[in-house]
GROMACS .gro file of C-alpha atoms in nm:
model
  452
    1MET     CA    1   0.012  -0.034   0.030
    2GLN     CA    2   0.101   0.347  -0.051
    3LEU     CA    3   0.166   0.564   0.237
    4TYR     CA    4   0.116   0.875   0.066
    5ASN     CA    5  -0.157   1.104  -0.031
    6THR     CA    6  -0.281   1.018  -0.417
    7LEU     CA    7  -0.504   1.289  -0.506
    8SER     CA    8  -0.433   1.621  -0.523
    9ALA     CA    9  -0.638   1.916  -0.269
   10GLU     CA   10  -0.901   1.953  -0.507
   11GLU     CA   11  -0.989   1.587  -0.653
   12ARG     CA   12  -1.047   1.556  -0.258
   13ALA     CA   13  -1.236   1.859  -0.220
   14ILE     CA   14  -1.494   1.731  -0.495
   15LEU     CA   15  -1.473   1.395  -0.348
   16ILE     CA   16  -1.579   1.528  -0.010
   17ASP     CA   17  -1.834   1.745  -0.209
   18ASP     CA   18  -2.005   1.477  -0.378
   19ALA     CA   19  -2.072   1.270  -0.086
   20GLY     CA   20  -2.167   1.538   0.140
   21LYS     CA   21  -2.096   1.402   0.484
   22GLN     CA   22  -2.046   1.625   0.753
   23ARG     CA   23  -1.724   1.607   0.883
   24LEU     CA   24  -1.575   1.664   1.162
   25THR     CA   25  -1.265   1.938   1.267
   26LEU     CA   26  -1.030   1.807   1.591
   27SER     CA   27  -0.731   1.847   1.757
   28PHE     CA   28  -0.563   1.613   2.038
   29TYR     CA   29  -0.150   1.550   2.142
   30ALA     CA   30  -0.013   1.314   2.411
   31TYR     CA   31   0.336   1.334   2.540
   32ALA     CA   32   0.467   1.047   2.528
   33LYS     CA   33   0.752   0.783   2.482
   34ILE     CA   34   0.780   0.646   2.060
   35GLU     CA   35   1.047   0.385   2.057
   36ASP     CA   36   1.022   0.417   1.645
   37PRO     CA   37   0.836   0.698   1.499
   38LYS     CA   38   0.838   0.584   1.181
   39LYS     CA   39   0.650   0.317   1.177
   40PHE     CA   40   0.370   0.464   1.415
   41ARG     CA   41   0.322   0.693   1.169
   42ASP     CA   42   0.351   0.414   0.913
   43ASP     CA   43   0.053   0.232   1.139
   44LEU     CA   44  -0.175   0.531   1.205
   45PHE     CA   45  -0.165   0.630   0.818
   46ARG     CA   46  -0.275   0.296   0.770
   47ALA     CA   47  -0.519   0.257   1.003
   48TRP     CA   48  -0.625   0.691   0.900
   49ASN     CA   49  -0.671   0.639   0.553
   50ALA     CA   50  -0.901   0.338   0.564
   51LEU     CA   51  -1.129   0.568   0.774
   52ASP     CA   52  -1.086   0.908   0.535
   53ALA     CA   53  -0.893   1.053   0.779
   54LEU     CA   54  -0.711   1.351   0.657
   55GLY     CA   55  -0.504   1.607   0.815
   56ARG     CA   56  -0.204   1.773   0.949
   57ILE     CA   57  -0.005   1.474   1.195
   58TYR     CA   58   0.387   1.519   1.355
   59VAL     CA   59   0.469   1.267   1.534
   60ALA     CA   60   0.795   1.200   1.742
   61ASN     CA   61   0.984   1.004   2.002
   62GLU     CA   62   0.848   1.217   2.229
   63GLY     CA   63   0.486   1.186   2.116
   64ILE     CA   64   0.226   1.300   1.873
   65ASN     CA   65   0.046   1.646   1.793
   66ALA     CA   66  -0.265   1.636   1.535
   67GLN     CA   67  -0.503   1.886   1.386
   68MET     CA   68  -0.761   1.641   1.154
   69SER     CA   69  -1.064   1.671   0.950
   70ILE     CA   70  -1.239   1.319   0.967
   71PRO     CA   71  -1.652   1.146   0.898
   72GLU     CA   72  -1.915   1.253   1.166
   73GLU     CA   73  -1.968   0.865   1.102
   74ASN     CA   74  -1.667   0.750   1.146
   75LEU     CA   75  -1.559   0.905   1.489
   76GLU     CA   76  -1.607   0.588   1.731
   77ALA     CA   77  -1.368   0.419   1.491
   78PHE     CA   78  -1.135   0.707   1.490
   79ARG     CA   79  -1.146   0.656   1.861
   80ALA     CA   80  -1.111   0.307   1.843
   81THR     CA   81  -0.721   0.308   1.584
   82LEU     CA   82  -0.588   0.539   1.894
   83GLU     CA   83  -0.756   0.306   2.138
   84VAL     CA   84  -0.466   0.023   2.045
   85TYR     CA   85  -0.166   0.278   2.213
   86ASP     CA   86  -0.145   0.281   2.561
   87PHE     CA   87  -0.095   0.615   2.644
   88MET     CA   88  -0.400   0.738   2.440
   89LYS     CA   89  -0.646   0.565   2.627
   90GLY     CA   90  -0.911   0.792   2.691
   91ILE     CA   91  -0.740   1.109   2.484
   92ARG     CA   92  -0.922   1.409   2.466
   93LEU     CA   93  -1.039   1.511   2.137
   94ASN     CA   94  -1.120   1.894   2.103
   95GLU     CA   95  -1.362   1.989   1.840
   96ALA     CA   96  -1.321   2.237   1.621
   97VAL     CA   97  -1.547   2.554   1.787
   98GLU     CA   98  -1.625   2.559   1.371
   99HIS     CA   99  -1.651   2.306   1.181
  100ASP     CA  100  -1.589   2.324   0.827
  101ASP     CA  101  -1.559   2.003   0.536
  102HIS     CA  102  -1.242   2.119   0.357
  103SER     CA  103  -1.040   2.274   0.664
  104PHE     CA  104  -0.786   2.011   0.575
  105LEU     CA  105  -0.778   1.798   0.183
  106LYS     CA  106  -0.481   1.563   0.273
  107LEU     CA  107  -0.377   1.302   0.515
  108THR     CA  108   0.007   1.446   0.636
  109ILE     CA  109   0.217   1.242   0.893
  110LYS     CA  110   0.535   1.393   0.940
  111VAL     CA  111   0.816   1.255   1.136
  112ARG     CA  112   1.012   1.582   1.330
  113HIS     CA  113   1.241   1.556   1.596
  114LYS     CA  114   0.953   1.720   1.794
  115ILE     CA  115   0.654   1.751   1.860
  116VAL     CA  116   0.671   2.070   1.910
  117ALA     CA  117   0.974   2.301   1.900
  118ASP     CA  118   1.132   2.420   2.197
  119GLY     CA  119   1.559   2.494   2.148
  120LEU     CA  120   1.619   2.304   2.442
  121ASN     CA  121   1.868   2.047   2.498
  122ASP     CA  122   1.840   1.951   2.932
  123GLU     CA  123   1.900   1.646   2.943
  124THR     CA  124   1.705   1.717   3.347
  125PHE     CA  125   1.419   1.829   3.168
  126ASP     CA  126   1.122   1.639   3.221
  127VAL     CA  127   0.814   1.722   2.996
  128THR     CA  128   0.593   1.520   3.158
  129ASP     CA  129   0.626   1.733   3.501
  130ILE     CA  130   0.405   1.959   3.417
  131GLY     CA  131   0.130   2.228   3.605
  132VAL     CA  132  -0.167   2.228   3.714
  133HIS     CA  133  -0.535   2.155   3.466
  134LEU     CA  134  -0.750   2.383   3.474
  135LYS     CA  135  -1.110   2.386   3.327
  136ALA     CA  136  -1.281   2.717   3.207
  137LYS     CA  137  -1.421   2.860   3.552
  138GLU     CA  138  -1.133   2.775   3.724
  139PHE     CA  139  -0.924   2.960   3.444
  140ASN     CA  140  -1.167   3.223   3.471
  141ALA     CA  141  -1.145   3.224   3.865
  142ILE     CA  142  -0.723   3.251   3.914
  143LEU     CA  143  -0.755   3.490   3.649
  144ASP     CA  144  -0.953   3.749   3.868
  145ASP     CA  145  -0.682   3.697   4.114
  146PRO     CA  146  -0.469   3.978   4.184
  147ASN     CA  147  -0.177   3.784   4.264
  148THR     CA  148  -0.247   3.596   3.866
  149ILE     CA  149   0.019   3.660   3.498
  150VAL     CA  150  -0.126   3.549   3.254
  151VAL     CA  151   0.129   3.484   2.931
  152ASP     CA  152  -0.054   3.394   2.565
  153PHE     CA  153   0.170   3.118   2.484
  154ARG     CA  154   0.172   3.182   2.061
  155ASN     CA  155   0.281   3.357   1.841
  156HIS     CA  156   0.231   3.736   1.754
  157TYR     CA  157   0.018   3.663   1.442
  158GLU     CA  158  -0.267   3.438   1.647
  159SER     CA  159  -0.246   3.701   1.960
  160GLU     CA  160  -0.352   3.992   1.748
  161VAL     CA  161  -0.679   3.860   1.691
  162GLY     CA  162  -0.799   3.736   1.997
  163HIS     CA  163  -0.645   3.655   2.365
  164PHE     CA  164  -0.703   3.674   2.716
  165LYS     CA  165  -0.844   3.997   2.826
  166ASN     CA  166  -0.429   4.166   3.072
  167ALA     CA  167  -0.268   3.903   2.876
  168ILE     CA  168   0.197   3.940   2.844
  169THR     CA  169   0.141   3.853   2.445
  170PRO     CA  170   0.487   3.814   2.381
  171ASP     CA  171   0.605   3.962   2.052
  172VAL     CA  172   0.749   3.612   1.862
  173GLU     CA  173   0.725   3.396   1.574
  174THR     CA  174   0.821   3.095   1.705
  175PHE     CA  175   0.777   2.909   2.059
  176ARG     CA  176   1.078   2.866   2.089
  177GLU     CA  177   1.158   3.213   2.118
  178SER     CA  178   0.877   3.329   2.384
  179LEU     CA  179   1.054   3.071   2.685
  180PRO     CA  180   1.403   3.243   2.756
  181ILE     CA  181   1.133   3.605   2.710
  182ILE     CA  182   0.937   3.473   2.966
  183ASN     CA  183   1.099   3.322   3.190
  184GLU     CA  184   1.355   3.604   3.180
  185GLN     CA  185   1.051   3.886   3.275
  186LEU     CA  186   0.939   3.687   3.530
  187GLN     CA  187   1.283   3.589   3.722
  188ASN     CA  188   1.148   3.808   4.016
  189HIS     CA  189   0.796   3.612   4.082
  190LYS     CA  190   0.912   3.218   4.127
  191GLU     CA  191   0.759   3.205   4.456
  192ASP     CA  192   0.477   3.478   4.469
  193LYS     CA  193   0.283   3.440   4.124
  194ASN     CA  194   0.003   3.269   3.990
  195LEU     CA  195   0.198   3.192   3.694
  196VAL     CA  196  -0.108   3.103   3.450
  197MET     CA  197  -0.043   3.013   3.007
  198TYR     CA  198  -0.271   2.968   2.739
  199CYS     CA  199  -0.213   2.857   2.402
  200THR     CA  200  -0.480   2.745   2.161
  201GLY     CA  201  -0.545   2.335   2.154
  202GLY     CA  202  -0.267   2.288   2.504
  203ILE     CA  203  -0.004   2.124   2.335
  204ARG     CA  204   0.174   2.442   2.328
  205CYS     CA  205   0.105   2.502   2.741
  206GLU     CA  206   0.195   2.183   2.868
  207LYS     CA  207   0.524   2.224   2.765
  208ALA     CA  208   0.579   2.540   2.837
  209SER     CA  209   0.449   2.440   3.244
  210ALA     CA  210   0.691   2.154   3.282
  211TYR     CA  211   0.938   2.411   3.120
  212PHE     CA  212   0.903   2.659   3.362
  213LYS     CA  213   0.809   2.387   3.653
  214HIS     CA  214   1.169   2.311   3.608
  215GLN     CA  215   1.283   2.707   3.588
  216GLY     CA  216   1.192   2.701   3.947
  217PHE     CA  217   0.831   2.848   3.956
  218LYS     CA  218   0.643   2.731   4.244
  219ASN     CA  219   0.303   2.786   4.103
  220VAL     CA  220   0.189   2.687   3.738
  221PHE     CA  221  -0.121   2.658   3.547
  222GLN     CA  222  -0.224   2.604   3.261
  223LEU     CA  223  -0.566   2.580   3.047
  224GLU     CA  224  -0.674   2.245   3.003
  225GLY     CA  225  -0.761   2.163   2.592
  226GLY     CA  226  -0.627   2.552   2.548
  227ILE     CA  227  -0.857   2.832   2.351
  228ILE     CA  228  -1.039   2.558   2.165
  229ASN     CA  229  -1.178   2.342   2.507
  230TYR     CA  230  -1.272   2.721   2.712
  231ALA     CA  231  -1.458   2.825   2.474
  232LYS     CA  232  -1.675   2.460   2.414
  233GLN     CA  233  -1.772   2.497   2.811
  234ILE     CA  234  -1.820   2.887   2.865
  235GLU     CA  235  -2.086   2.822   2.586
  236ALA     CA  236  -2.199   2.461   2.789
  237GLU     CA  237  -2.193   2.622   3.177
  238GLY     CA  238  -2.315   2.978   3.088
  239LEU     CA  239  -1.973   3.151   3.170
  240GLU     CA  240  -1.827   3.458   3.079
  241SER     CA  241  -1.578   3.427   2.847
  242LYS     CA  242  -1.258   3.602   2.909
  243PHE     CA  243  -1.091   3.547   2.626
  244ILE     CA  244  -1.173   3.804   2.326
  245GLY     CA  245  -1.181   3.836   2.007
  246LYS     CA  246  -1.152   3.472   1.700
  247ASN     CA  247  -0.879   3.165   1.770
  248PHE     CA  248  -0.661   3.127   1.472
  249VAL     CA  249  -0.617   2.783   1.401
  250PHE     CA  250  -0.347   2.607   1.144
  251ASP     CA  251  -0.622   2.456   0.936
  252ASN     CA  252  -0.777   2.650   0.608
  253ARG     CA  253  -0.968   2.843   0.779
  254LEU     CA  254  -0.727   3.022   0.901
  255GLY     CA  255  -0.967   3.115   1.263
  256GLU     CA  256  -1.263   3.007   1.437
  257ARG     CA  257  -1.467   3.296   1.632
  258ILE     CA  258  -1.470   3.296   2.014
  259THR     CA  259  -1.675   3.588   2.099
  260ASP     CA  260  -1.760   3.908   1.811
  261ASP     CA  261  -1.534   4.105   1.949
  262ILE     CA  262  -1.258   4.211   1.612
  263ILE     CA  263  -0.970   4.361   1.848
  264SER     CA  264  -0.734   4.419   1.495
  265GLN     CA  265  -0.704   4.641   1.181
  266CYS     CA  266  -0.648   4.520   0.789
  267HIS     CA  267  -0.282   4.550   0.742
  268GLN     CA  268  -0.344   4.776   0.419
  269CYS     CA  269  -0.582   5.024   0.563
  270GLY     CA  270  -0.684   5.001   0.951
  271LYS     CA  271  -1.067   4.914   0.925
  272PRO     CA  272  -1.107   4.709   1.218
  273CYS     CA  273  -1.109   4.277   1.107
  274ASP     CA  274  -0.994   4.002   1.206
  275ASN     CA  275  -0.904   3.785   0.870
  276HIS     CA  276  -0.599   3.634   0.811
  277THR     CA  277  -0.535   3.567   0.409
  278ASN     CA  278  -0.152   3.428   0.247
  279CYS     CA  279  -0.118   3.731  -0.049
  280GLU     CA  280  -0.206   3.553  -0.393
  281ASN     CA  281   0.228   3.610  -0.487
  282ASP     CA  282   0.327   3.214  -0.538
  283GLY     CA  283   0.673   3.386  -0.467
  284CYS     CA  284   0.540   3.569  -0.082
  285HIS     CA  285   0.212   3.382   0.012
  286LEU     CA  286   0.298   3.612   0.331
  287LEU     CA  287   0.030   3.580   0.599
  288PHE     CA  288  -0.180   3.933   0.725
  289ILE     CA  289  -0.478   4.036   0.808
  290GLN     CA  290  -0.735   4.214   0.471
  291CYS     CA  291  -1.041   4.278   0.482
  292ASP     CA  292  -1.305   4.272   0.183
  293GLU     CA  293  -1.268   4.579   0.032
  294CYS     CA  294  -0.877   4.528   0.003
  295LYS     CA  295  -0.872   4.205  -0.133
  296ALA     CA  296  -1.141   4.340  -0.391
  297ALA     CA  297  -0.851   4.604  -0.463
  298MET     CA  298  -0.535   4.422  -0.464
  299GLU     CA  299  -0.669   4.086  -0.594
  300ASN     CA  300  -0.516   3.928  -0.185
  301CYS     CA  301  -0.205   4.012  -0.265
  302CYS     CA  302  -0.027   4.213  -0.017
  303SER     CA  303   0.164   4.495  -0.176
  304THR     CA  304   0.182   4.649  -0.505
  305GLU     CA  305   0.553   4.473  -0.584
  306CYS     CA  306   0.321   4.122  -0.604
  307LEU     CA  307   0.009   4.264  -0.733
  308GLU     CA  308   0.245   4.306  -1.080
  309ILE     CA  309   0.354   3.968  -1.064
  310ILE     CA  310   0.068   3.783  -1.036
  311HIS     CA  311   0.014   3.964  -1.349
  312MET     CA  312   0.279   3.843  -1.525
  313PRO     CA  313   0.322   3.486  -1.770
  314LEU     CA  314   0.351   3.215  -1.557
  315VAL     CA  315   0.737   3.170  -1.717
  316ASP     CA  316   0.863   3.562  -1.601
  317GLN     CA  317   0.668   3.436  -1.188
  318VAL     CA  318   0.863   3.143  -1.200
  319ARG     CA  319   1.234   3.338  -1.358
  320LEU     CA  320   1.131   3.558  -1.075
  321ARG     CA  321   1.182   3.338  -0.761
  322THR     CA  322   1.439   3.074  -0.914
  323GLY     CA  323   1.655   2.962  -0.670
  324LYS     CA  324   1.542   3.128  -0.373
  325GLN     CA  325   1.359   3.051  -0.061
  326VAL     CA  326   0.930   3.161  -0.139
  327GLY     CA  327   0.617   3.013  -0.126
  328ASN     CA  328   0.469   2.714   0.017
  329LYS     CA  329   0.877   2.606   0.151
  330VAL     CA  330   0.831   2.944   0.377
  331PHE     CA  331   0.557   3.040   0.626
  332ARG     CA  332   0.615   3.434   0.605
  333LYS     CA  333   0.386   3.524   0.941
  334GLY     CA  334   0.254   3.766   0.894
  335LYS     CA  335   0.563   4.066   0.964
  336SER     CA  336   0.648   4.323   0.642
  337GLU     CA  337   0.702   4.678   0.622
  338ASN     CA  338   0.491   4.701   0.397
  339LEU     CA  339   0.159   4.611   0.635
  340LYS     CA  340   0.124   4.923   0.765
  341PHE     CA  341  -0.150   4.829   1.074
  342LYS     CA  342   0.048   4.557   1.146
  343HIS     CA  343  -0.002   4.524   1.579
  344SER     CA  344   0.209   4.307   1.812
  345GLY     CA  345   0.383   4.298   2.144
  346GLU     CA  346   0.098   4.476   2.384
  347LEU     CA  347  -0.202   4.474   2.276
  348PRO     CA  348  -0.554   4.613   2.344
  349ASN     CA  349  -0.827   4.432   2.555
  350THR     CA  350  -1.102   4.653   2.388
  351ALA     CA  351  -1.285   4.594   2.061
  352LEU     CA  352  -1.256   4.816   1.774
  353ALA     CA  353  -1.571   4.659   1.616
  354THR     CA  354  -1.849   4.364   1.627
  355SER     CA  355  -1.872   4.050   1.382
  356GLU     CA  356  -2.193   4.036   1.202
  357LYS     CA  357  -2.341   3.692   1.248
  358PRO     CA  358  -2.221   3.427   1.062
  359SER     CA  359  -2.402   3.171   0.856
  360ASP     CA  360  -2.348   2.824   0.964
  361ILE     CA  361  -2.007   2.724   0.811
  362ARG     CA  362  -2.099   2.354   0.653
  363GLN     CA  363  -2.374   2.599   0.449
  364LYS     CA  364  -2.222   2.521   0.109
  365ILE     CA  365  -2.446   2.557  -0.238
  366LYS     CA  366  -2.315   2.129  -0.373
  367VAL     CA  367  -2.293   2.174  -0.705
  368LYS     CA  368  -2.140   1.827  -0.913
  369LYS     CA  369  -1.836   1.919  -1.047
  370VAL     CA  370  -1.583   1.753  -1.279
  371LEU     CA  371  -1.245   1.897  -1.279
  372LEU     CA  372  -1.128   2.018  -1.656
  373GLY     CA  373  -0.825   2.144  -1.598
  374LYS     CA  374  -0.656   2.473  -1.480
  375ALA     CA  375  -0.638   2.870  -1.617
  376GLU     CA  376  -0.318   2.948  -1.818
  377HIS     CA  377  -0.342   3.353  -1.865
  378TYR     CA  378  -0.612   3.625  -1.866
  379TYR     CA  379  -0.603   3.900  -2.068
  380VAL     CA  380  -0.703   4.139  -1.904
  381LYS     CA  381  -0.773   4.417  -2.201
  382ALA     CA  382  -1.030   4.137  -2.441
  383GLN     CA  383  -1.193   3.979  -2.117
  384VAL     CA  384  -1.038   3.606  -2.244
  385GLY     CA  385  -0.944   3.345  -2.009
  386GLN     CA  386  -0.675   3.055  -2.143
  387PHE     CA  387  -0.732   2.676  -1.981
  388THR     CA  388  -0.555   2.445  -2.016
  389ILE     CA  389  -0.792   2.059  -2.025
  390GLU     CA  390  -0.618   1.799  -1.847
  391ASN     CA  391  -0.939   1.580  -1.735
  392GLN     CA  392  -1.256   1.517  -1.976
  393GLN     CA  393  -1.324   1.702  -2.292
  394LEU     CA  394  -1.505   2.038  -2.244
  395ASN     CA  395  -1.799   2.125  -2.513
  396VAL     CA  396  -1.965   2.516  -2.640
  397GLY     CA  397  -2.336   2.495  -2.459
  398ASP     CA  398  -2.174   2.286  -2.076
  399LYS     CA  399  -2.213   2.519  -1.768
  400ILE     CA  400  -1.836   2.533  -1.708
  401LEU     CA  401  -1.795   2.684  -1.328
  402ILE     CA  402  -1.416   2.841  -1.266
  403SER     CA  403  -1.328   2.864  -0.894
  404GLY     CA  404  -1.010   2.991  -0.666
  405PRO     CA  405  -1.012   3.129  -0.358
  406THR     CA  406  -0.970   3.499  -0.486
  407THR     CA  407  -1.207   3.402  -0.772
  408GLY     CA  408  -1.421   3.264  -0.576
  409ASP     CA  409  -1.769   3.045  -0.771
  410GLN     CA  410  -1.820   3.218  -1.090
  411GLN     CA  411  -2.033   2.969  -1.307
  412LEU     CA  412  -2.129   3.083  -1.700
  413THR     CA  413  -2.241   2.881  -1.995
  414LEU     CA  414  -1.941   2.834  -2.238
  415ASP     CA  415  -2.111   2.997  -2.581
  416LYS     CA  416  -1.760   2.965  -2.813
  417MET     CA  417  -1.432   2.866  -2.786
  418VAL     CA  418  -1.135   2.888  -3.006
  419VAL     CA  419  -0.818   2.615  -3.046
  420ASP     CA  420  -0.503   2.685  -3.224
  421GLY     CA  421  -0.636   3.007  -3.333
  422ALA     CA  422  -0.979   2.825  -3.456
  423GLU     CA  423  -1.385   2.844  -3.318
  424THR     CA  424  -1.463   2.470  -3.240
  425THR     CA  425  -1.714   2.343  -3.085
  426THR     CA  426  -1.556   2.090  -2.896
  427ALA     CA  427  -1.165   2.058  -2.685
  428LYS     CA  428  -1.034   1.777  -2.605
  429ILE     CA  429  -0.722   1.692  -2.362
  430GLY     CA  430  -0.434   1.818  -2.399
  431ASP     CA  431  -0.585   2.173  -2.565
  432LYS     CA  432  -0.533   2.503  -2.482
  433VAL     CA  433  -0.820   2.710  -2.492
  434THR     CA  434  -0.947   3.057  -2.438
  435PHE     CA  435  -1.289   3.182  -2.479
  436GLU     CA  436  -1.437   3.539  -2.286
  437VAL     CA  437  -1.475   3.563  -1.974
  438PRO     CA  438  -1.622   3.821  -1.806
  439PHE     CA  439  -1.471   3.889  -1.499
  440ARG     CA  440  -1.089   3.844  -1.387
  441ILE     CA  441  -0.912   3.489  -1.339
  442ARG     CA  442  -0.579   3.393  -1.174
  443LEU     CA  443  -0.374   3.161  -1.195
  444SER     CA  444  -0.408   2.931  -0.892
  445ASP     CA  445  -0.805   2.908  -1.051
  446LYS     CA  446  -0.943   2.576  -1.119
  447LEU     CA  447  -1.177   2.486  -1.459
  448TYR     CA  448  -1.487   2.329  -1.385
  449LYS     CA  449  -1.761   2.116  -1.557
  450ILE     CA  450  -2.087   2.162  -1.385
  451VAL     CA  451  -2.273   1.759  -1.415
  452ASN     CA  452  -2.602   1.798  -1.241
   0.00000   0.00000   0.00000
């Protein structure tokens, strides 16, 4: 059996839509001694692939860290695959606040040196000697204690859109950076303060709590299950949310709303906004906050330079990034001189605006479609798009869908098309076809035939 993905993300998305089954987005972690991470990885891949489980999972000698999407009907079968291992018996599965059937589109399980990179090389450090776990009600109570210091162990682009009120929010890009910064900042409070910490799902502050106990801090606490579990508990128990804003997540959603408060700004115009995007330029992919108006005007780009680049022919775009560590090879974490309204470090506790009530994230228009090919070029003045046909044939009269992260889903009926300079009624696999498109398309766009 092949122990890797054989379908593209686009093909997987079509299969998910066609199946019409509800999926759950969830996460879990466990620190444990794993003797053979490679074998462990392969065993998990076989078991989870059979259940149509998707996600991003890291395994190492120190344990497992997983963010996943699974069909709801397979939840109990999925739990059974975990119960095989003693260290995962009864493990807590953090279900997302907002589910999305497309949160993950591949099953990726990687063997890493550590499941959470910490930069530590201290053999006396015991990652299992952790602080006291607090549920939401207990966490709220200890935050009201004037003797408490609360620390956000996430990165700057996460805390910018949402955090606990009065938390220390380190201006860092990685977890490993935050440990020495907080250690130095709180050196004089090892015995007289409650050191309370939180993160997205619990895995980072679990290691941090062990680290600070190792450093001699006496009263160390952590939010059990992180922000995800906290949000579930405050809703179920009718508690006040001391978290304000949105919880950043590392899947295709890029965030789930905890409260209606918007505490951050569009990085380009300053309008209240907390929606992250990735720059459309494949040679950039900068993560930043962008409002709908700037998204339309800048076509998903972080700068005028990137906007100019995405309008270049593909061959010129590839030439510009040849030999550079760009695109998906580097996760650029939201810091650039082009982002005039970027904030990090000390952050506000008050809202700039209130979000509109979102529609059910599951309510998608189900359109049966078949992937035909991809966009190659758009001739702006002529309003003509060029596509390569890679699967099945395209006929005049077909209803088609052009889809992409910025373009959205645009439907039209094909009235006429041109192949090799001649008007034709049928385009076959391998043909480059051009036809009028009354809206801007991009190189990331896909061409589908609607079949229902």
